[in-house]
mmCIF file of C-alpha atoms in Angstrom:
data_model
loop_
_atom_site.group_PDB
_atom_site.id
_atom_site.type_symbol
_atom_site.label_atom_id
_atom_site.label_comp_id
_atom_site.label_asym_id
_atom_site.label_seq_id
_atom_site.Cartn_x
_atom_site.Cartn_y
_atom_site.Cartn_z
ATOM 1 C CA UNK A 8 0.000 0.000 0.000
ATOM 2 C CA UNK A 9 1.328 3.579 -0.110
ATOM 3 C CA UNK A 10 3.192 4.788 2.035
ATOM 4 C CA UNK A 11 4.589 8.053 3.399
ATOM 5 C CA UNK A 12 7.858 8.532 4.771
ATOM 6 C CA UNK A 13 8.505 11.046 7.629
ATOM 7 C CA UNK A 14 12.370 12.201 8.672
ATOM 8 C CA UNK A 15 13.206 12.482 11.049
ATOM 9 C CA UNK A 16 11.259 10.664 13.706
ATOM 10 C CA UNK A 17 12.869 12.561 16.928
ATOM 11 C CA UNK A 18 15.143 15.667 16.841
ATOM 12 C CA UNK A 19 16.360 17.415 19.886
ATOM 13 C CA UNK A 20 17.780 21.074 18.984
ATOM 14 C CA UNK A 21 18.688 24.287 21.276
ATOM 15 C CA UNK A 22 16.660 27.035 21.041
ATOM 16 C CA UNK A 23 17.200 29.341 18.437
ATOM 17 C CA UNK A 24 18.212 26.978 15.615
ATOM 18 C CA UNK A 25 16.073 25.400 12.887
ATOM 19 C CA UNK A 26 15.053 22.170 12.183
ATOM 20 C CA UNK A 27 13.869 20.959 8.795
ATOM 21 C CA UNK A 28 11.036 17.739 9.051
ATOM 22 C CA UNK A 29 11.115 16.081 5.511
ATOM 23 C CA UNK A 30 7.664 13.978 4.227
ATOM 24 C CA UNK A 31 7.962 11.905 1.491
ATOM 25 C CA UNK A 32 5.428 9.728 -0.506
ATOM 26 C CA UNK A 33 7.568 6.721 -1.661
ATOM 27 C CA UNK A 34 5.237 5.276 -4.222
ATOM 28 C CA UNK A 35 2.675 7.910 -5.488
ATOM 29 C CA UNK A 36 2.520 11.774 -6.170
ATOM 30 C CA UNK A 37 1.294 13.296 -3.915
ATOM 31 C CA UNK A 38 -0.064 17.320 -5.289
ATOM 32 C CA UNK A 39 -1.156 17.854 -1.614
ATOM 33 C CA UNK A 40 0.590 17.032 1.972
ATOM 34 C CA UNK A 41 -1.349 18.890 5.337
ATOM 35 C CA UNK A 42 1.365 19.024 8.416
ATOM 36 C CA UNK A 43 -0.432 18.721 11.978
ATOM 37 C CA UNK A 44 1.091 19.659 14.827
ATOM 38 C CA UNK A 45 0.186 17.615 18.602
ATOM 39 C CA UNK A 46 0.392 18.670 21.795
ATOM 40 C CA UNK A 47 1.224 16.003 24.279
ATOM 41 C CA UNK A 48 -2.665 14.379 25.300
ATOM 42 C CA UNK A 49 -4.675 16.380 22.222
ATOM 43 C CA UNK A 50 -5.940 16.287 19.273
ATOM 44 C CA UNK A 51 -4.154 16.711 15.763
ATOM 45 C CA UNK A 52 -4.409 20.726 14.772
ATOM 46 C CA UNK A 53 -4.030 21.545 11.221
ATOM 47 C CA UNK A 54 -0.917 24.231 10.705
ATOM 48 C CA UNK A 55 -1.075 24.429 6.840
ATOM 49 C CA UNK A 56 -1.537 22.421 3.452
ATOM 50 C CA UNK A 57 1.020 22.318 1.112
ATOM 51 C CA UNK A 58 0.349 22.024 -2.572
ATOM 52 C CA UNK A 59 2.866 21.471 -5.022
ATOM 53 C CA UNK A 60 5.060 24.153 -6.906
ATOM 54 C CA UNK A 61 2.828 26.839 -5.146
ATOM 55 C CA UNK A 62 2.664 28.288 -1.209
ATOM 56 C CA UNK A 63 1.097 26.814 1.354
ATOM 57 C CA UNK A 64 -2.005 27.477 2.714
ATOM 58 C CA UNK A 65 -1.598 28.554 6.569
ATOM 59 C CA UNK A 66 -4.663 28.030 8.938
ATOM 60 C CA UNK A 67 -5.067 30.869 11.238
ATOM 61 C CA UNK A 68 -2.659 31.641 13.810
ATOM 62 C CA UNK A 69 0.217 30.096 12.449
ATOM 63 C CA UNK A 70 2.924 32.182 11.613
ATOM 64 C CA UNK A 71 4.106 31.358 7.795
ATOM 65 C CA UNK A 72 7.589 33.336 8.901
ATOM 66 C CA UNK A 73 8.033 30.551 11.474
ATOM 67 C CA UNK A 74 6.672 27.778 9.800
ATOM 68 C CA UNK A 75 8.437 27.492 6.719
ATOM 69 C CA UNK A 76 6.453 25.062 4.139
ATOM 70 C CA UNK A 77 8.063 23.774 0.913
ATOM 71 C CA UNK A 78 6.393 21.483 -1.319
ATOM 72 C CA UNK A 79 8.750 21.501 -4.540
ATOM 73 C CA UNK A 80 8.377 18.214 -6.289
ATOM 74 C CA UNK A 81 4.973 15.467 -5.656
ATOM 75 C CA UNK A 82 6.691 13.018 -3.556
ATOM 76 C CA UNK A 83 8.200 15.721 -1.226
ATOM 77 C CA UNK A 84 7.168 17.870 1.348
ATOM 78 C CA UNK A 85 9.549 20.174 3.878
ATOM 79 C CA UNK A 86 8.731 21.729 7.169
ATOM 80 C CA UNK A 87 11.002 24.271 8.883
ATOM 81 C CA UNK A 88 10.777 24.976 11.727
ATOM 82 C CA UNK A 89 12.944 28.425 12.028
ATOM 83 C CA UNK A 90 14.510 29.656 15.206
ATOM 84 C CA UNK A 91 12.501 27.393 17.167
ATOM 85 C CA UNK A 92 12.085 28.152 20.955
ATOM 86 C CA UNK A 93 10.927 25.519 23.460
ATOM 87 C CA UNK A 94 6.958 26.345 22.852
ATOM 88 C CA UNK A 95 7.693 24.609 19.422
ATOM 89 C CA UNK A 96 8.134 21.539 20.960
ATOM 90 C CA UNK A 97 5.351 19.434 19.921
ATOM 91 C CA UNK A 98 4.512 16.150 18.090
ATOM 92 C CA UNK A 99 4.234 17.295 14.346
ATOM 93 C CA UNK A 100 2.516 14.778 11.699
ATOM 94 C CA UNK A 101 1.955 15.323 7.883
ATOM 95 C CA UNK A 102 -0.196 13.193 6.018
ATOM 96 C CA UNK A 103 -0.104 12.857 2.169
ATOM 97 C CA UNK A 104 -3.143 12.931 -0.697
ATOM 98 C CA UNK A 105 -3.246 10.071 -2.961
ATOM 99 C CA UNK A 106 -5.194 10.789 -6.379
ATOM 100 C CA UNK A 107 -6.652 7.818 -7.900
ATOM 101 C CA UNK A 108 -8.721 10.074 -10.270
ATOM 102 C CA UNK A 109 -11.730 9.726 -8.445
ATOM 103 C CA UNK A 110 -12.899 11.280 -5.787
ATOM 104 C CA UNK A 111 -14.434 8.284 -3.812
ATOM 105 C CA UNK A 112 -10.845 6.554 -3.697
ATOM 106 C CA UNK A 113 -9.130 9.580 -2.563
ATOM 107 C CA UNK A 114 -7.244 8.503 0.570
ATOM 108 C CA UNK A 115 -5.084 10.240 2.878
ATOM 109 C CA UNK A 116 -1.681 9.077 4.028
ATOM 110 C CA UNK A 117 0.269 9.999 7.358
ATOM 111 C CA UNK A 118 3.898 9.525 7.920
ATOM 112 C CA UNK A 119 5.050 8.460 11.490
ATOM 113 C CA UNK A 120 5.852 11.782 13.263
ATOM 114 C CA UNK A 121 8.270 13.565 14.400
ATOM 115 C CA UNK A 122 8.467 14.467 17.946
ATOM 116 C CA UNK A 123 10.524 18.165 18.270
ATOM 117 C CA UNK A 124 12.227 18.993 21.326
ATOM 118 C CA UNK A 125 13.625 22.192 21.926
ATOM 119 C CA UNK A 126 15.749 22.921 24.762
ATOM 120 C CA UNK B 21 -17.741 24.591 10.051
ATOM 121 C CA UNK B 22 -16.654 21.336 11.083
ATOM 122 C CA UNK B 23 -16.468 20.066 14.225
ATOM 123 C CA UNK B 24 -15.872 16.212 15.736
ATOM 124 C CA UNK B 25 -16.522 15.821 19.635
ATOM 125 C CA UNK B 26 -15.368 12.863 21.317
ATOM 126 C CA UNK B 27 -16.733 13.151 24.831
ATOM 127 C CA UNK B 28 -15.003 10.677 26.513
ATOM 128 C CA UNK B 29 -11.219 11.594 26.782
ATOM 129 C CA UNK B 30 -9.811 8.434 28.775
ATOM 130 C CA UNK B 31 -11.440 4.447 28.869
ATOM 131 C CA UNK B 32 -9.761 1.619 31.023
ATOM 132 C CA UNK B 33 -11.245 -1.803 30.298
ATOM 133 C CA UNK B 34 -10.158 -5.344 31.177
ATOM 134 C CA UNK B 35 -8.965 -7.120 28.644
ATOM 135 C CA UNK B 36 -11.828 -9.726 26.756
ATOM 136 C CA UNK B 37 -14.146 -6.748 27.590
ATOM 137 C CA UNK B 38 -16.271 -4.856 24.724
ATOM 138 C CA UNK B 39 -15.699 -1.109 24.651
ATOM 139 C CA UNK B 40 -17.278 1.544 22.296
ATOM 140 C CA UNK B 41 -15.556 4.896 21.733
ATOM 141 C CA UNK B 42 -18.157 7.828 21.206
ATOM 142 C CA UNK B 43 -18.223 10.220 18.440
ATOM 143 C CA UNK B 44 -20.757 13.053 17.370
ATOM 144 C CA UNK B 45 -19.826 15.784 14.657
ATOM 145 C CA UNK B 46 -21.135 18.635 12.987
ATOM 146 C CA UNK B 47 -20.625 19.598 9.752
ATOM 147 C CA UNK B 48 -22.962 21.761 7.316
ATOM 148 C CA UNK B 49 -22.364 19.817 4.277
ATOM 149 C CA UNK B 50 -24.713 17.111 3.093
ATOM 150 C CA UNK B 51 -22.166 14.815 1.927
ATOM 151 C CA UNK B 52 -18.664 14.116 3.899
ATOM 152 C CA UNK B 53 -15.854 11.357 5.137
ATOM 153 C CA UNK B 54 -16.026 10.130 8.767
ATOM 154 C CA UNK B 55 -12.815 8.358 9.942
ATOM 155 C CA UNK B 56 -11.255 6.580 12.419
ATOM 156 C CA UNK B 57 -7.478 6.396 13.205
ATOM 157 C CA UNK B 58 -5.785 5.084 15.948
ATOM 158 C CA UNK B 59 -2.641 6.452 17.086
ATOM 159 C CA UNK B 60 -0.404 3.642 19.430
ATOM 160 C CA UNK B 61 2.628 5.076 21.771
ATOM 161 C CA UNK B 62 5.143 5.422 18.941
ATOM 162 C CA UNK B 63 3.110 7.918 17.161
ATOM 163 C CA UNK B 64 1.957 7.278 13.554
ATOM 164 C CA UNK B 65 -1.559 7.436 12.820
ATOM 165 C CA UNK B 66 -2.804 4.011 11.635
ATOM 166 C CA UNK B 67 -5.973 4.318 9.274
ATOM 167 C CA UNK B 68 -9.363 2.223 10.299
ATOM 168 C CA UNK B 69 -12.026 2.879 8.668
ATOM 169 C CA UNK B 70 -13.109 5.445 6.263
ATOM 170 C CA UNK B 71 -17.364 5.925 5.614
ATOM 171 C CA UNK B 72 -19.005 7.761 3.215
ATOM 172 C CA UNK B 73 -22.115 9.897 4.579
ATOM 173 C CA UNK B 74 -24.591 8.704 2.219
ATOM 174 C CA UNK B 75 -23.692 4.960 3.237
ATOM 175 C CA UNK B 76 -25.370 4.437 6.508
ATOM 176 C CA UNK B 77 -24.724 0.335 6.570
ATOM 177 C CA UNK B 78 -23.068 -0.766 10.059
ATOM 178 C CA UNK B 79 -19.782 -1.954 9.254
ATOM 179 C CA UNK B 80 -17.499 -4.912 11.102
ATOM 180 C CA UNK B 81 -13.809 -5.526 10.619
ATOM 181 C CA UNK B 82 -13.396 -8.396 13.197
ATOM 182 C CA UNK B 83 -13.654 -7.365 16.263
ATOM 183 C CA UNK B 84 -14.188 -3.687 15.554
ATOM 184 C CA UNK B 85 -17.565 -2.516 14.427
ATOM 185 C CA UNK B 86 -18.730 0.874 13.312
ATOM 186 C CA UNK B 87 -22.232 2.144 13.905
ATOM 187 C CA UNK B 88 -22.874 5.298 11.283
ATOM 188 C CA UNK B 89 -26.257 6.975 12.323
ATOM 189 C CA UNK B 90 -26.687 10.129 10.574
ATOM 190 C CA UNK B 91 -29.729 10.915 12.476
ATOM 191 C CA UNK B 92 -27.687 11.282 15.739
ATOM 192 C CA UNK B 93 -24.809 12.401 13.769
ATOM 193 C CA UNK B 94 -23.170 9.868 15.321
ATOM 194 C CA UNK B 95 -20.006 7.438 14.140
ATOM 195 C CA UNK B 96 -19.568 5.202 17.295
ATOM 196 C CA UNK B 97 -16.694 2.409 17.387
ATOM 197 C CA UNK B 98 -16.634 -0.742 18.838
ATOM 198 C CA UNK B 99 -14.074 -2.882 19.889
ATOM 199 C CA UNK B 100 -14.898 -6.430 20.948
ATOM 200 C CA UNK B 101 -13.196 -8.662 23.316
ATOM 201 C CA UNK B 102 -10.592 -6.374 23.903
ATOM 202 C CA UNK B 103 -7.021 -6.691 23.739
ATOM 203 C CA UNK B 104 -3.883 -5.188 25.602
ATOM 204 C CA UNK B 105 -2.805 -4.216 22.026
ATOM 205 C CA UNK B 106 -5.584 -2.235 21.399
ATOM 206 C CA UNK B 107 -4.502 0.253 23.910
ATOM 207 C CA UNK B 108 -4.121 3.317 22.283
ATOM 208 C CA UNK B 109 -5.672 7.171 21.119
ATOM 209 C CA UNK B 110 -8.308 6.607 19.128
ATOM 210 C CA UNK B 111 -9.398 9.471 16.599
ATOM 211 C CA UNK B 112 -12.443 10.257 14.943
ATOM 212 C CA UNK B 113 -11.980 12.935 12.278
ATOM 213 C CA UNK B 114 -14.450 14.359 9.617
ATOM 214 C CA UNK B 115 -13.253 15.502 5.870
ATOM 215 C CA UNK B 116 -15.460 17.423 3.238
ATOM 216 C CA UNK B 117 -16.357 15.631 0.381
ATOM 217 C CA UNK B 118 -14.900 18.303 -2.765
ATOM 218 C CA UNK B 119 -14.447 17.983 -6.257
ATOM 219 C CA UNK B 120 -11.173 16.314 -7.298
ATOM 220 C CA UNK B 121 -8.141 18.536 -7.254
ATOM 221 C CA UNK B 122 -9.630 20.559 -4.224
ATOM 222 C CA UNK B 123 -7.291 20.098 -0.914
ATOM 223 C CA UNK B 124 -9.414 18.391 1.688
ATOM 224 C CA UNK B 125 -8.862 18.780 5.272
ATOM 225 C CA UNK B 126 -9.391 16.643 8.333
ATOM 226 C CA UNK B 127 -10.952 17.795 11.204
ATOM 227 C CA UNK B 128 -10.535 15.601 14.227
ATOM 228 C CA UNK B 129 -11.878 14.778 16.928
ATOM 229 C CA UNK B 130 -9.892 14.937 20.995
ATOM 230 C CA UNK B 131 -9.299 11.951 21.255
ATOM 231 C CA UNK B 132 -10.306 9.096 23.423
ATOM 232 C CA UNK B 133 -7.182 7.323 24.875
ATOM 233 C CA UNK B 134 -7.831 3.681 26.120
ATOM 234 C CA UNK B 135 -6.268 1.408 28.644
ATOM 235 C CA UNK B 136 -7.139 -2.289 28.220
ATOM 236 C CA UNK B 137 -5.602 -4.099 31.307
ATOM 237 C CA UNK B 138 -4.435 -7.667 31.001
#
């Protein structure tokens, strides 16, 4: 089955650097990817979707400066996370659409996480 | 707009026990996606089921079931004879049903964690 390939799965930074979180659908295109971001004990929250060779789409109150969404070829999707400070430390999931020309068989991938830690 | 409400936010059973994990929405459209994911201690989100709105037939996977009633707005899961390895956050999201090329969003639910004890 498809399947979506999320790097990497646990990064620890200091605060003030950035850290790149690469999602990667390894055996279809993929025009759209979402990123979620989780908070330890809640729900998935939508930060943006990322279509291909244009800008992302940011849901309200996410900073686009800080959030830094590139979606540059189908299979991949980047998320950078740009002077991150240790709010940003969270649990942050993107999932990956799979177009099988119909609606009805659209499905939606999700990569395995990666869990940010900032100190 | 869209919203999924899973009331109950942690379940402990016994193991061999049935369990069913509660979910109401809201949405405005008259045709959407319910889902189910559950998400075990390492993380990923592992797809269950996925239901079309205008298909209101019960479904059963062995031992989970799925009870659609669009009259309660309702998309209940069931889990019977519960094992340890079902212990996990269980997710009940909603998605838009949009013409092809449109981007489609989930909307999840809280999530209900559950505890089966051996």
């Amino acid at each position: 089955g498809a399947v979506v390939s999320q790097h990497p799965s646990r990064v620890i930074c200091k605060s003030g650097t950035s850290v790149k979180i690469e999602c990667r659908s390894l055996d279809f295109q993929a025009t759209t990817m979402f990123w979620y971001r989780q908070f330890p004990k809640q729900s998935l929250m939508l930060m943006a979707t990322s279509n291909e060779g244009s800008k992302a789409t940011y849901e309200q109150g996410v900073e686009k400066d800080k959030f830094l969404i590139n979606h540059a070829s189908l299979t991949l999707s980047t998320l950078t996370v740009t002077s991150a400070h240790p709010e940003d430390s969270s649990f942050y999931i993107c999932s990956a659409r799979a177009n099988t020309g119909t609606a009805s068989n659209e499905k939606l991938f999700f990569g395995s996480g990666t869990q940010l830690s900032v100190l | 707009a869209q919203k999924v409400t899973q009331a109950q936010t942690e379940i402990s059973v016994v193991e061999k026990e049935d369990v069913t994990l509660d979910c109401v929405y809201e949405t405005r459209d008259t045709t959407y996606y319910l889902f189910w994911y559950k998400q075990p201690p390492s993380g990923e989100l592992v797809f269950l089921i996925r239901r079309n709105s205008f298909d209101e037939q019960n479904e059963i996977s062995g031992r989970y079931s799925w009870n659609f009633q669009k009259s309660t707005s309702s998309f209940n899961f069931t889990i019977t004879a519960s094992q340890v390895v079902d212990s996990a956050v269980y997710f009940c999201a909603l998605s838009e049903i949009r013409i092809i090329g449109s981007a489609r969003q989930l909307t999840f639910g809280s999530g209900t964690q559950l505890t089966v004890l051996p």
